[in-house]
mmCIF file with all atom_site columns, C-alpha atoms in Angstrom:
data_model
loop_
_atom_site.group_PDB
_atom_site.id
_atom_site.type_symbol
_atom_site.label_atom_id
_atom_site.label_alt_id
_atom_site.label_comp_id
_atom_site.label_asym_id
_atom_site.label_entity_id
_atom_site.label_seq_id
_atom_site.pdbx_PDB_ins_code
_atom_site.Cartn_x
_atom_site.Cartn_y
_atom_site.Cartn_z
_atom_site.occupancy
_atom_site.B_iso_or_equiv
_atom_site.pdbx_formal_charge
_atom_site.auth_seq_id
_atom_site.auth_comp_id
_atom_site.auth_asym_id
_atom_site.auth_atom_id
_atom_site.pdbx_PDB_model_num
ATOM 1   C CA . UNK A 1 1   ? 53.840 -221.991 -61.325 1.00 95.00 ? 905  UNK A CA 1
ATOM 2   C CA . UNK A 1 2   ? 53.529 -219.049 -58.677 1.00 97.00 ? 906  UNK A CA 1
ATOM 3   C CA . UNK A 1 3   ? 51.638 -216.152 -60.360 1.00 98.00 ? 907  UNK A CA 1
ATOM 4   C CA . UNK A 1 4   ? 52.119 -212.587 -58.885 1.00 97.00 ? 908  UNK A CA 1
ATOM 5   C CA . UNK A 1 5   ? 49.838 -209.929 -59.956 1.00 98.00 ? 909  UNK A CA 1
ATOM 6   C CA . UNK A 1 6   ? 50.823 -206.221 -60.753 1.00 97.00 ? 910  UNK A CA 1
ATOM 7   C CA . UNK A 1 7   ? 48.743 -204.995 -57.951 1.00 96.00 ? 911  UNK A CA 1
ATOM 8   C CA . UNK A 1 8   ? 50.495 -206.681 -55.196 1.00 94.00 ? 912  UNK A CA 1
ATOM 9   C CA . UNK A 1 9   ? 53.856 -205.174 -55.834 1.00 96.00 ? 913  UNK A CA 1
ATOM 10  C CA . UNK A 1 10  ? 55.203 -203.373 -53.364 1.00 96.00 ? 914  UNK A CA 1
ATOM 11  C CA . UNK A 1 11  ? 54.572 -199.743 -53.610 1.00 95.00 ? 915  UNK A CA 1
ATOM 12  C CA . UNK A 1 12  ? 57.965 -197.306 -53.101 1.00 95.00 ? 916  UNK A CA 1
ATOM 13  C CA . UNK A 1 13  ? 60.055 -194.542 -54.516 1.00 95.00 ? 917  UNK A CA 1
ATOM 14  C CA . UNK A 1 14  ? 59.815 -190.825 -54.100 1.00 95.00 ? 918  UNK A CA 1
ATOM 15  C CA . UNK A 1 15  ? 56.281 -189.514 -55.662 1.00 96.00 ? 919  UNK A CA 1
ATOM 16  C CA . UNK A 1 16  ? 57.024 -186.134 -54.512 1.00 97.00 ? 920  UNK A CA 1
ATOM 17  C CA . UNK A 1 17  ? 60.124 -185.692 -56.328 1.00 97.00 ? 921  UNK A CA 1
ATOM 18  C CA . UNK A 1 18  ? 58.632 -187.547 -59.580 1.00 98.00 ? 922  UNK A CA 1
ATOM 19  C CA . UNK A 1 19  ? 59.902 -191.336 -58.554 1.00 98.00 ? 923  UNK A CA 1
ATOM 20  C CA . UNK A 1 20  ? 57.052 -194.263 -58.316 1.00 97.00 ? 924  UNK A CA 1
ATOM 21  C CA . UNK A 1 21  ? 58.298 -197.675 -58.063 1.00 97.00 ? 925  UNK A CA 1
ATOM 22  C CA . UNK A 1 22  ? 56.843 -200.836 -57.700 1.00 97.00 ? 926  UNK A CA 1
ATOM 23  C CA . UNK A 1 23  ? 58.598 -204.012 -56.405 1.00 97.00 ? 927  UNK A CA 1
ATOM 24  C CA . UNK A 1 24  ? 57.864 -207.519 -57.456 1.00 97.00 ? 928  UNK A CA 1
ATOM 25  C CA . UNK A 1 25  ? 60.761 -208.790 -55.075 1.00 97.00 ? 929  UNK A CA 1
ATOM 26  C CA . UNK A 1 26  ? 61.379 -208.109 -50.959 1.00 96.00 ? 930  UNK A CA 1
ATOM 27  C CA . UNK A 1 27  ? 63.264 -204.488 -51.402 1.00 92.00 ? 931  UNK A CA 1
ATOM 28  C CA . UNK A 1 28  ? 64.068 -202.019 -49.213 1.00 86.00 ? 932  UNK A CA 1
ATOM 29  C CA . UNK A 1 29  ? 61.839 -201.638 -46.550 1.00 88.00 ? 933  UNK A CA 1
ATOM 30  C CA . UNK A 1 30  ? 59.462 -204.055 -48.051 1.00 90.00 ? 934  UNK A CA 1
ATOM 31  C CA . UNK A 1 31  ? 61.049 -207.034 -46.638 1.00 92.00 ? 935  UNK A CA 1
ATOM 32  C CA . UNK A 1 32  ? 59.450 -210.244 -46.916 1.00 94.00 ? 936  UNK A CA 1
ATOM 33  C CA . UNK A 1 33  ? 61.427 -213.113 -45.854 1.00 95.00 ? 937  UNK A CA 1
ATOM 34  C CA . UNK A 1 34  ? 59.121 -215.302 -48.172 1.00 95.00 ? 938  UNK A CA 1
ATOM 35  C CA . UNK A 1 35  ? 60.230 -213.245 -51.140 1.00 97.00 ? 939  UNK A CA 1
ATOM 36  C CA . UNK A 1 36  ? 63.646 -212.853 -51.264 1.00 96.00 ? 940  UNK A CA 1
ATOM 37  C CA . UNK A 1 37  ? 64.785 -214.105 -54.700 1.00 97.00 ? 941  UNK A CA 1
ATOM 38  C CA . UNK A 1 38  ? 63.251 -216.633 -57.261 1.00 98.00 ? 942  UNK A CA 1
ATOM 39  C CA . UNK A 1 39  ? 66.183 -218.427 -59.410 1.00 98.00 ? 943  UNK A CA 1
ATOM 40  C CA . UNK A 1 40  ? 68.980 -216.153 -59.839 1.00 98.00 ? 944  UNK A CA 1
ATOM 41  C CA . UNK A 1 41  ? 66.572 -213.059 -59.824 1.00 98.00 ? 945  UNK A CA 1
ATOM 42  C CA . UNK A 1 42  ? 66.871 -210.743 -56.842 1.00 98.00 ? 946  UNK A CA 1
ATOM 43  C CA . UNK A 1 43  ? 64.678 -207.937 -58.103 1.00 98.00 ? 947  UNK A CA 1
ATOM 44  C CA . UNK A 1 44  ? 62.049 -207.108 -60.768 1.00 98.00 ? 948  UNK A CA 1
ATOM 45  C CA . UNK A 1 45  ? 61.635 -202.918 -60.332 1.00 97.00 ? 949  UNK A CA 1
ATOM 46  C CA . UNK A 1 46  ? 59.012 -201.046 -62.431 1.00 97.00 ? 950  UNK A CA 1
ATOM 47  C CA . UNK A 1 47  ? 59.918 -197.608 -62.258 1.00 98.00 ? 951  UNK A CA 1
ATOM 48  C CA . UNK A 1 48  ? 58.206 -194.596 -63.483 1.00 98.00 ? 952  UNK A CA 1
ATOM 49  C CA . UNK A 1 49  ? 59.894 -191.460 -63.725 1.00 98.00 ? 953  UNK A CA 1
ATOM 50  C CA . UNK A 1 50  ? 58.476 -187.881 -64.468 1.00 98.00 ? 954  UNK A CA 1
ATOM 51  C CA . UNK A 1 51  ? 60.811 -185.283 -66.523 1.00 98.00 ? 955  UNK A CA 1
ATOM 52  C CA . UNK A 1 52  ? 63.399 -184.170 -64.798 1.00 97.00 ? 956  UNK A CA 1
ATOM 53  C CA . UNK A 1 53  ? 63.415 -186.956 -62.057 1.00 98.00 ? 957  UNK A CA 1
ATOM 54  C CA . UNK A 1 54  ? 65.885 -189.617 -61.333 1.00 97.00 ? 958  UNK A CA 1
ATOM 55  C CA . UNK A 1 55  ? 68.262 -191.850 -59.193 1.00 96.00 ? 959  UNK A CA 1
ATOM 56  C CA . UNK A 1 56  ? 71.060 -189.277 -57.960 1.00 94.00 ? 960  UNK A CA 1
ATOM 57  C CA . UNK A 1 57  ? 74.733 -191.592 -57.952 1.00 95.00 ? 961  UNK A CA 1
ATOM 58  C CA . UNK A 1 58  ? 74.235 -194.456 -55.532 1.00 94.00 ? 962  UNK A CA 1
ATOM 59  C CA . UNK A 1 59  ? 76.488 -197.546 -55.365 1.00 96.00 ? 963  UNK A CA 1
ATOM 60  C CA . UNK A 1 60  ? 75.819 -201.113 -56.713 1.00 95.00 ? 964  UNK A CA 1
ATOM 61  C CA . UNK A 1 61  ? 78.322 -204.309 -56.021 1.00 97.00 ? 965  UNK A CA 1
ATOM 62  C CA . UNK A 1 62  ? 77.935 -208.091 -56.904 1.00 96.00 ? 966  UNK A CA 1
ATOM 63  C CA . UNK A 1 63  ? 74.755 -207.686 -58.874 1.00 97.00 ? 967  UNK A CA 1
ATOM 64  C CA . UNK A 1 64  ? 74.192 -207.970 -62.512 1.00 98.00 ? 968  UNK A CA 1
ATOM 65  C CA . UNK A 1 65  ? 71.589 -205.146 -63.396 1.00 98.00 ? 969  UNK A CA 1
ATOM 66  C CA . UNK A 1 66  ? 69.837 -205.517 -66.497 1.00 98.00 ? 970  UNK A CA 1
ATOM 67  C CA . UNK A 1 67  ? 67.221 -202.555 -68.003 1.00 98.00 ? 971  UNK A CA 1
ATOM 68  C CA . UNK A 1 68  ? 64.381 -202.680 -70.324 1.00 98.00 ? 972  UNK A CA 1
ATOM 69  C CA . UNK A 1 69  ? 62.692 -199.414 -71.289 1.00 98.00 ? 973  UNK A CA 1
ATOM 70  C CA . UNK A 1 70  ? 59.027 -199.851 -72.383 1.00 97.00 ? 974  UNK A CA 1
ATOM 71  C CA . UNK A 1 71  ? 58.663 -196.078 -72.927 1.00 97.00 ? 975  UNK A CA 1
ATOM 72  C CA . UNK A 1 72  ? 60.773 -192.932 -72.842 1.00 98.00 ? 976  UNK A CA 1
ATOM 73  C CA . UNK A 1 73  ? 64.414 -192.521 -72.510 1.00 98.00 ? 977  UNK A CA 1
ATOM 74  C CA . UNK A 1 74  ? 66.799 -193.342 -69.756 1.00 98.00 ? 978  UNK A CA 1
ATOM 75  C CA . UNK A 1 75  ? 69.992 -191.509 -68.942 1.00 98.00 ? 979  UNK A CA 1
ATOM 76  C CA . UNK A 1 76  ? 72.933 -193.422 -67.589 1.00 96.00 ? 980  UNK A CA 1
ATOM 77  C CA . UNK A 1 77  ? 75.962 -192.398 -66.563 1.00 95.00 ? 981  UNK A CA 1
ATOM 78  C CA . UNK A 1 78  ? 78.419 -194.976 -64.001 1.00 92.00 ? 982  UNK A CA 1
ATOM 79  C CA . UNK A 1 79  ? 81.962 -194.586 -62.583 1.00 93.00 ? 983  UNK A CA 1
ATOM 80  C CA . UNK A 1 80  ? 83.736 -196.785 -65.153 1.00 87.00 ? 984  UNK A CA 1
ATOM 81  C CA . UNK A 1 81  ? 82.973 -193.351 -67.483 1.00 89.00 ? 985  UNK A CA 1
ATOM 82  C CA . UNK A 1 82  ? 79.994 -194.627 -69.607 1.00 89.00 ? 986  UNK A CA 1
ATOM 83  C CA . UNK A 1 83  ? 77.448 -192.422 -70.630 1.00 91.00 ? 987  UNK A CA 1
ATOM 84  C CA . UNK A 1 84  ? 74.648 -193.324 -72.703 1.00 95.00 ? 988  UNK A CA 1
ATOM 85  C CA . UNK A 1 85  ? 70.647 -193.105 -73.347 1.00 97.00 ? 989  UNK A CA 1
ATOM 86  C CA . UNK A 1 86  ? 68.915 -196.375 -73.328 1.00 98.00 ? 990  UNK A CA 1
ATOM 87  C CA . UNK A 1 87  ? 65.848 -196.573 -75.457 1.00 98.00 ? 991  UNK A CA 1
ATOM 88  C CA . UNK A 1 88  ? 62.597 -198.902 -75.981 1.00 97.00 ? 992  UNK A CA 1
ATOM 89  C CA . UNK A 1 89  ? 63.539 -202.062 -77.779 1.00 95.00 ? 993  UNK A CA 1
ATOM 90  C CA . UNK A 1 90  ? 66.897 -201.260 -76.366 1.00 97.00 ? 994  UNK A CA 1
ATOM 91  C CA . UNK A 1 91  ? 69.174 -204.119 -73.597 1.00 97.00 ? 995  UNK A CA 1
ATOM 92  C CA . UNK A 1 92  ? 70.912 -202.654 -70.667 1.00 97.00 ? 996  UNK A CA 1
ATOM 93  C CA . UNK A 1 93  ? 73.585 -204.483 -68.392 1.00 97.00 ? 997  UNK A CA 1
ATOM 94  C CA . UNK A 1 94  ? 75.926 -202.971 -65.952 1.00 96.00 ? 998  UNK A CA 1
ATOM 95  C CA . UNK A 1 95  ? 77.862 -205.953 -64.145 1.00 96.00 ? 999  UNK A CA 1
ATOM 96  C CA . UNK A 1 96  ? 78.481 -203.968 -60.671 1.00 96.00 ? 1000 UNK A CA 1
ATOM 97  C CA . UNK A 1 97  ? 81.450 -206.372 -59.889 1.00 95.00 ? 1001 UNK A CA 1
ATOM 98  C CA . UNK A 1 98  ? 83.483 -205.470 -56.809 1.00 96.00 ? 1002 UNK A CA 1
ATOM 99  C CA . UNK A 1 99  ? 81.677 -201.865 -56.742 1.00 96.00 ? 1003 UNK A CA 1
ATOM 100 C CA . UNK A 1 100 ? 80.666 -199.203 -59.180 1.00 96.00 ? 1004 UNK A CA 1
ATOM 101 C CA . UNK A 1 101 ? 78.167 -195.970 -58.963 1.00 96.00 ? 1005 UNK A CA 1
ATOM 102 C CA . UNK A 1 102 ? 75.720 -194.818 -61.268 1.00 96.00 ? 1006 UNK A CA 1
ATOM 103 C CA . UNK A 1 103 ? 73.078 -192.225 -62.255 1.00 97.00 ? 1007 UNK A CA 1
ATOM 104 C CA . UNK A 1 104 ? 69.702 -192.833 -63.666 1.00 97.00 ? 1008 UNK A CA 1
ATOM 105 C CA . UNK A 1 105 ? 67.767 -190.266 -65.000 1.00 97.00 ? 1009 UNK A CA 1
ATOM 106 C CA . UNK A 1 106 ? 64.769 -188.880 -67.159 1.00 98.00 ? 1010 UNK A CA 1
ATOM 107 C CA . UNK A 1 107 ? 65.937 -186.126 -69.145 1.00 97.00 ? 1011 UNK A CA 1
ATOM 108 C CA . UNK A 1 108 ? 63.994 -185.939 -71.800 1.00 95.00 ? 1012 UNK A CA 1
ATOM 109 C CA . UNK A 1 109 ? 60.643 -184.395 -71.790 1.00 96.00 ? 1013 UNK A CA 1
ATOM 110 C CA . UNK A 1 110 ? 58.417 -187.439 -71.410 1.00 97.00 ? 1014 UNK A CA 1
ATOM 111 C CA . UNK A 1 111 ? 57.412 -189.629 -68.559 1.00 98.00 ? 1015 UNK A CA 1
ATOM 112 C CA . UNK A 1 112 ? 59.974 -192.683 -68.570 1.00 98.00 ? 1016 UNK A CA 1
ATOM 113 C CA . UNK A 1 113 ? 58.804 -196.092 -67.595 1.00 98.00 ? 1017 UNK A CA 1
ATOM 114 C CA . UNK A 1 114 ? 61.830 -198.958 -67.064 1.00 98.00 ? 1018 UNK A CA 1
ATOM 115 C CA . UNK A 1 115 ? 61.697 -202.463 -65.687 1.00 98.00 ? 1019 UNK A CA 1
ATOM 116 C CA . UNK A 1 116 ? 65.019 -203.293 -63.890 1.00 98.00 ? 1020 UNK A CA 1
ATOM 117 C CA . UNK A 1 117 ? 65.948 -206.612 -62.732 1.00 98.00 ? 1021 UNK A CA 1
ATOM 118 C CA . UNK A 1 118 ? 68.903 -207.233 -60.707 1.00 98.00 ? 1022 UNK A CA 1
ATOM 119 C CA . UNK A 1 119 ? 70.575 -211.096 -60.937 1.00 98.00 ? 1023 UNK A CA 1
ATOM 120 C CA . UNK A 1 120 ? 73.029 -212.574 -58.247 1.00 98.00 ? 1024 UNK A CA 1
ATOM 121 C CA . UNK A 1 121 ? 76.231 -213.716 -59.828 1.00 97.00 ? 1025 UNK A CA 1
ATOM 122 C CA . UNK A 1 122 ? 77.933 -216.865 -59.524 1.00 95.00 ? 1026 UNK A CA 1
ATOM 123 C CA . UNK A 1 123 ? 80.813 -215.477 -58.539 1.00 95.00 ? 1027 UNK A CA 1
ATOM 124 C CA . UNK A 1 124 ? 80.611 -212.292 -56.875 1.00 93.00 ? 1028 UNK A CA 1
ATOM 125 C CA . UNK A 1 125 ? 83.346 -209.306 -56.950 1.00 94.00 ? 1029 UNK A CA 1
ATOM 126 C CA . UNK A 1 126 ? 85.505 -208.516 -60.525 1.00 95.00 ? 1030 UNK A CA 1
ATOM 127 C CA . UNK A 1 127 ? 85.701 -205.621 -62.520 1.00 94.00 ? 1031 UNK A CA 1
ATOM 128 C CA . UNK A 1 128 ? 82.529 -203.572 -63.290 1.00 95.00 ? 1032 UNK A CA 1
ATOM 129 C CA . UNK A 1 129 ? 81.392 -203.857 -67.038 1.00 94.00 ? 1033 UNK A CA 1
ATOM 130 C CA . UNK A 1 130 ? 78.793 -201.883 -68.979 1.00 95.00 ? 1034 UNK A CA 1
ATOM 131 C CA . UNK A 1 131 ? 76.777 -202.692 -72.548 1.00 95.00 ? 1035 UNK A CA 1
ATOM 132 C CA . UNK A 1 132 ? 73.993 -201.489 -74.667 1.00 96.00 ? 1036 UNK A CA 1
ATOM 133 C CA . UNK A 1 133 ? 72.354 -203.927 -77.089 1.00 96.00 ? 1037 UNK A CA 1
ATOM 134 C CA . UNK A 1 134 ? 69.960 -201.682 -78.995 1.00 96.00 ? 1038 UNK A CA 1
ATOM 135 C CA . UNK A 1 135 ? 66.769 -202.590 -80.857 1.00 95.00 ? 1039 UNK A CA 1
ATOM 136 C CA . UNK A 1 136 ? 67.292 -206.366 -80.152 1.00 95.00 ? 1040 UNK A CA 1
ATOM 137 C CA . UNK A 1 137 ? 65.271 -208.424 -82.466 1.00 92.00 ? 1041 UNK A CA 1
ATOM 138 C CA . UNK A 1 138 ? 61.909 -210.627 -81.196 1.00 93.00 ? 1042 UNK A CA 1
ATOM 139 C CA . UNK A 1 139 ? 63.121 -214.069 -80.110 1.00 89.00 ? 1043 UNK A CA 1
ATOM 140 C CA . UNK A 1 140 ? 67.063 -212.932 -79.904 1.00 90.00 ? 1044 UNK A CA 1
ATOM 141 C CA . UNK A 1 141 ? 68.585 -214.036 -76.670 1.00 94.00 ? 1045 UNK A CA 1
ATOM 142 C CA . UNK A 1 142 ? 70.401 -212.193 -74.346 1.00 97.00 ? 1046 UNK A CA 1
ATOM 143 C CA . UNK A 1 143 ? 73.064 -214.493 -72.272 1.00 97.00 ? 1047 UNK A CA 1
ATOM 144 C CA . UNK A 1 144 ? 74.253 -213.286 -68.724 1.00 98.00 ? 1048 UNK A CA 1
ATOM 145 C CA . UNK A 1 145 ? 76.374 -216.201 -68.020 1.00 97.00 ? 1049 UNK A CA 1
ATOM 146 C CA . UNK A 1 146 ? 77.962 -214.660 -64.761 1.00 96.00 ? 1050 UNK A CA 1
ATOM 147 C CA . UNK A 1 147 ? 74.213 -215.491 -63.199 1.00 98.00 ? 1051 UNK A CA 1
ATOM 148 C CA . UNK A 1 148 ? 73.701 -218.969 -65.143 1.00 98.00 ? 1052 UNK A CA 1
ATOM 149 C CA . UNK A 1 149 ? 70.615 -216.741 -67.110 1.00 98.00 ? 1053 UNK A CA 1
ATOM 150 C CA . UNK A 1 150 ? 69.071 -215.652 -70.391 1.00 98.00 ? 1054 UNK A CA 1
ATOM 151 C CA . UNK A 1 151 ? 66.552 -213.474 -71.107 1.00 98.00 ? 1055 UNK A CA 1
ATOM 152 C CA . UNK A 1 152 ? 64.514 -213.717 -73.642 1.00 97.00 ? 1056 UNK A CA 1
ATOM 153 C CA . UNK A 1 153 ? 62.329 -211.097 -75.303 1.00 97.00 ? 1057 UNK A CA 1
ATOM 154 C CA . UNK A 1 154 ? 59.309 -212.134 -77.170 1.00 97.00 ? 1058 UNK A CA 1
ATOM 155 C CA . UNK A 1 155 ? 56.948 -209.718 -79.234 1.00 97.00 ? 1059 UNK A CA 1
ATOM 156 C CA . UNK A 1 156 ? 53.429 -211.362 -80.190 1.00 98.00 ? 1060 UNK A CA 1
ATOM 157 C CA . UNK A 1 157 ? 50.692 -210.732 -82.414 1.00 98.00 ? 1061 UNK A CA 1
ATOM 158 C CA . UNK A 1 158 ? 47.001 -211.156 -80.935 1.00 98.00 ? 1062 UNK A CA 1
ATOM 159 C CA . UNK A 1 159 ? 46.585 -215.210 -81.401 1.00 97.00 ? 1063 UNK A CA 1
ATOM 160 C CA . UNK A 1 160 ? 49.910 -215.982 -81.425 1.00 98.00 ? 1064 UNK A CA 1
ATOM 161 C CA . UNK A 1 161 ? 51.274 -218.901 -79.381 1.00 97.00 ? 1065 UNK A CA 1
ATOM 162 C CA . UNK A 1 162 ? 54.929 -218.888 -78.080 1.00 97.00 ? 1066 UNK A CA 1
ATOM 163 C CA . UNK A 1 163 ? 56.617 -221.817 -76.163 1.00 97.00 ? 1067 UNK A CA 1
ATOM 164 C CA . UNK A 1 164 ? 58.340 -220.784 -73.184 1.00 97.00 ? 1068 UNK A CA 1
ATOM 165 C CA . UNK A 1 165 ? 62.327 -222.379 -72.245 1.00 96.00 ? 1069 UNK A CA 1
ATOM 166 C CA . UNK A 1 166 ? 62.404 -225.366 -70.721 1.00 94.00 ? 1070 UNK A CA 1
ATOM 167 C CA . UNK A 1 167 ? 64.733 -224.521 -67.262 1.00 96.00 ? 1071 UNK A CA 1
ATOM 168 C CA . UNK A 1 168 ? 64.871 -225.163 -63.913 1.00 97.00 ? 1072 UNK A CA 1
ATOM 169 C CA . UNK A 1 169 ? 63.617 -222.060 -63.446 1.00 98.00 ? 1073 UNK A CA 1
ATOM 170 C CA . UNK A 1 170 ? 61.636 -219.682 -65.787 1.00 98.00 ? 1074 UNK A CA 1
ATOM 171 C CA . UNK A 1 171 ? 60.520 -216.181 -64.955 1.00 98.00 ? 1075 UNK A CA 1
ATOM 172 C CA . UNK A 1 172 ? 57.833 -214.666 -67.540 1.00 98.00 ? 1076 UNK A CA 1
ATOM 173 C CA . UNK A 1 173 ? 56.671 -210.706 -66.907 1.00 98.00 ? 1077 UNK A CA 1
ATOM 174 C CA . UNK A 1 174 ? 53.832 -209.069 -69.302 1.00 98.00 ? 1078 UNK A CA 1
ATOM 175 C CA . UNK A 1 175 ? 55.181 -205.835 -70.279 1.00 98.00 ? 1079 UNK A CA 1
ATOM 176 C CA . UNK A 1 176 ? 52.508 -204.939 -72.667 1.00 97.00 ? 1080 UNK A CA 1
ATOM 177 C CA . UNK A 1 177 ? 49.419 -206.822 -73.755 1.00 98.00 ? 1081 UNK A CA 1
ATOM 178 C CA . UNK A 1 178 ? 48.348 -210.069 -72.389 1.00 98.00 ? 1082 UNK A CA 1
ATOM 179 C CA . UNK A 1 179 ? 48.787 -213.716 -72.660 1.00 98.00 ? 1083 UNK A CA 1
ATOM 180 C CA . UNK A 1 180 ? 46.993 -217.245 -71.466 1.00 98.00 ? 1084 UNK A CA 1
ATOM 181 C CA . UNK A 1 181 ? 49.313 -219.602 -69.702 1.00 98.00 ? 1085 UNK A CA 1
ATOM 182 C CA . UNK A 1 182 ? 47.533 -222.577 -69.253 1.00 93.00 ? 1086 UNK A CA 1
ATOM 183 C CA . UNK A 1 183 ? 44.210 -221.731 -67.800 1.00 94.00 ? 1087 UNK A CA 1
ATOM 184 C CA . UNK A 1 184 ? 46.043 -218.431 -66.053 1.00 97.00 ? 1088 UNK A CA 1
ATOM 185 C CA . UNK A 1 185 ? 44.933 -215.023 -67.817 1.00 98.00 ? 1089 UNK A CA 1
ATOM 186 C CA . UNK A 1 186 ? 48.578 -212.275 -67.066 1.00 98.00 ? 1090 UNK A CA 1
ATOM 187 C CA . UNK A 1 187 ? 48.050 -209.062 -67.787 1.00 98.00 ? 1091 UNK A CA 1
ATOM 188 C CA . UNK A 1 188 ? 50.262 -206.057 -68.161 1.00 97.00 ? 1092 UNK A CA 1
ATOM 189 C CA . UNK A 1 189 ? 52.756 -206.238 -64.929 1.00 97.00 ? 1093 UNK A CA 1
ATOM 190 C CA . UNK A 1 190 ? 52.048 -209.928 -63.854 1.00 98.00 ? 1094 UNK A CA 1
ATOM 191 C CA . UNK A 1 191 ? 54.537 -212.564 -63.538 1.00 98.00 ? 1095 UNK A CA 1
ATOM 192 C CA . UNK A 1 192 ? 54.768 -215.933 -63.321 1.00 98.00 ? 1096 UNK A CA 1
ATOM 193 C CA . UNK A 1 193 ? 57.410 -218.064 -61.680 1.00 98.00 ? 1097 UNK A CA 1
ATOM 194 C CA . UNK A 1 194 ? 58.068 -221.224 -63.065 1.00 98.00 ? 1098 UNK A CA 1
ATOM 195 C CA . UNK A 1 195 ? 59.790 -224.374 -61.234 1.00 97.00 ? 1099 UNK A CA 1
ATOM 196 C CA . UNK A 1 196 ? 60.794 -227.630 -63.356 1.00 90.00 ? 1100 UNK A CA 1
ATOM 197 C CA . UNK A 1 197 ? 57.761 -227.271 -65.686 1.00 93.00 ? 1101 UNK A CA 1
ATOM 198 C CA . UNK A 1 198 ? 58.161 -228.279 -69.406 1.00 93.00 ? 1102 UNK A CA 1
ATOM 199 C CA . UNK A 1 199 ? 56.242 -228.088 -72.482 1.00 93.00 ? 1103 UNK A CA 1
ATOM 200 C CA . UNK A 1 200 ? 53.908 -224.845 -71.261 1.00 96.00 ? 1104 UNK A CA 1
ATOM 201 C CA . UNK A 1 201 ? 53.318 -221.809 -73.680 1.00 97.00 ? 1105 UNK A CA 1
ATOM 202 C CA . UNK A 1 202 ? 51.782 -218.764 -73.735 1.00 98.00 ? 1106 UNK A CA 1
ATOM 203 C CA . UNK A 1 203 ? 48.944 -217.476 -76.228 1.00 98.00 ? 1107 UNK A CA 1
ATOM 204 C CA . UNK A 1 204 ? 48.568 -213.918 -77.096 1.00 98.00 ? 1108 UNK A CA 1
ATOM 205 C CA . UNK A 1 205 ? 45.277 -212.034 -76.585 1.00 96.00 ? 1109 UNK A CA 1
ATOM 206 C CA . UNK A 1 206 ? 46.748 -208.774 -77.950 1.00 97.00 ? 1110 UNK A CA 1
ATOM 207 C CA . UNK A 1 207 ? 49.706 -207.417 -79.137 1.00 98.00 ? 1111 UNK A CA 1
ATOM 208 C CA . UNK A 1 208 ? 51.870 -208.479 -76.437 1.00 98.00 ? 1112 UNK A CA 1
ATOM 209 C CA . UNK A 1 209 ? 55.493 -207.668 -75.151 1.00 98.00 ? 1113 UNK A CA 1
ATOM 210 C CA . UNK A 1 210 ? 57.078 -210.496 -72.780 1.00 98.00 ? 1114 UNK A CA 1
ATOM 211 C CA . UNK A 1 211 ? 60.583 -210.625 -70.722 1.00 98.00 ? 1115 UNK A CA 1
ATOM 212 C CA . UNK A 1 212 ? 61.017 -214.295 -69.766 1.00 98.00 ? 1116 UNK A CA 1
ATOM 213 C CA . UNK A 1 213 ? 63.981 -215.453 -68.084 1.00 98.00 ? 1117 UNK A CA 1
ATOM 214 C CA . UNK A 1 214 ? 65.796 -218.894 -68.479 1.00 98.00 ? 1118 UNK A CA 1
ATOM 215 C CA . UNK A 1 215 ? 67.622 -220.067 -65.096 1.00 98.00 ? 1119 UNK A CA 1
ATOM 216 C CA . UNK A 1 216 ? 69.803 -222.557 -64.330 1.00 92.00 ? 1120 UNK A CA 1
#
């Protein structure tokens, strides 16, 4: 089990433009050959956008991009014609396929915080695809078969326990609250990369929201 703390993330973005980013993996100018990926996950970016700020149109290819809004509202537009507003509790996925361009903005009046996770597909290429699942329920798995991965969203009350999935690779990210994993305390923004472990569970120290990736 490899624990990565929120404070250890690479700082990025353009603060002068209202964009603050924190990267869990090697990203852009922050190249770390020992931190390129875990399982299918290539990136886990924590993004903070001020009202009116955003990422202008930019390309993606050969990547499964899953977005989870923590606070605020994310406006998405892409070159396939999809336009949507993603809110807390929604799961957004953009399968970039052989190539797609999109815009991500905070068109609202409140600050926006979201997590964006990039996964490597088993078979690169193909046609782009997009979907949003609104208000996904606790414990409802979200399957990304193209990457051999499944996302579990867990919302735990203080004192509640939850068993982690048994899989070759499990990635646990604390969105809000805090948990104990074995003897380790995890706070918001902390993550655990778990390989080949079985029978692990977390204990919520407060009302908590977790994103858990189960990967083959």
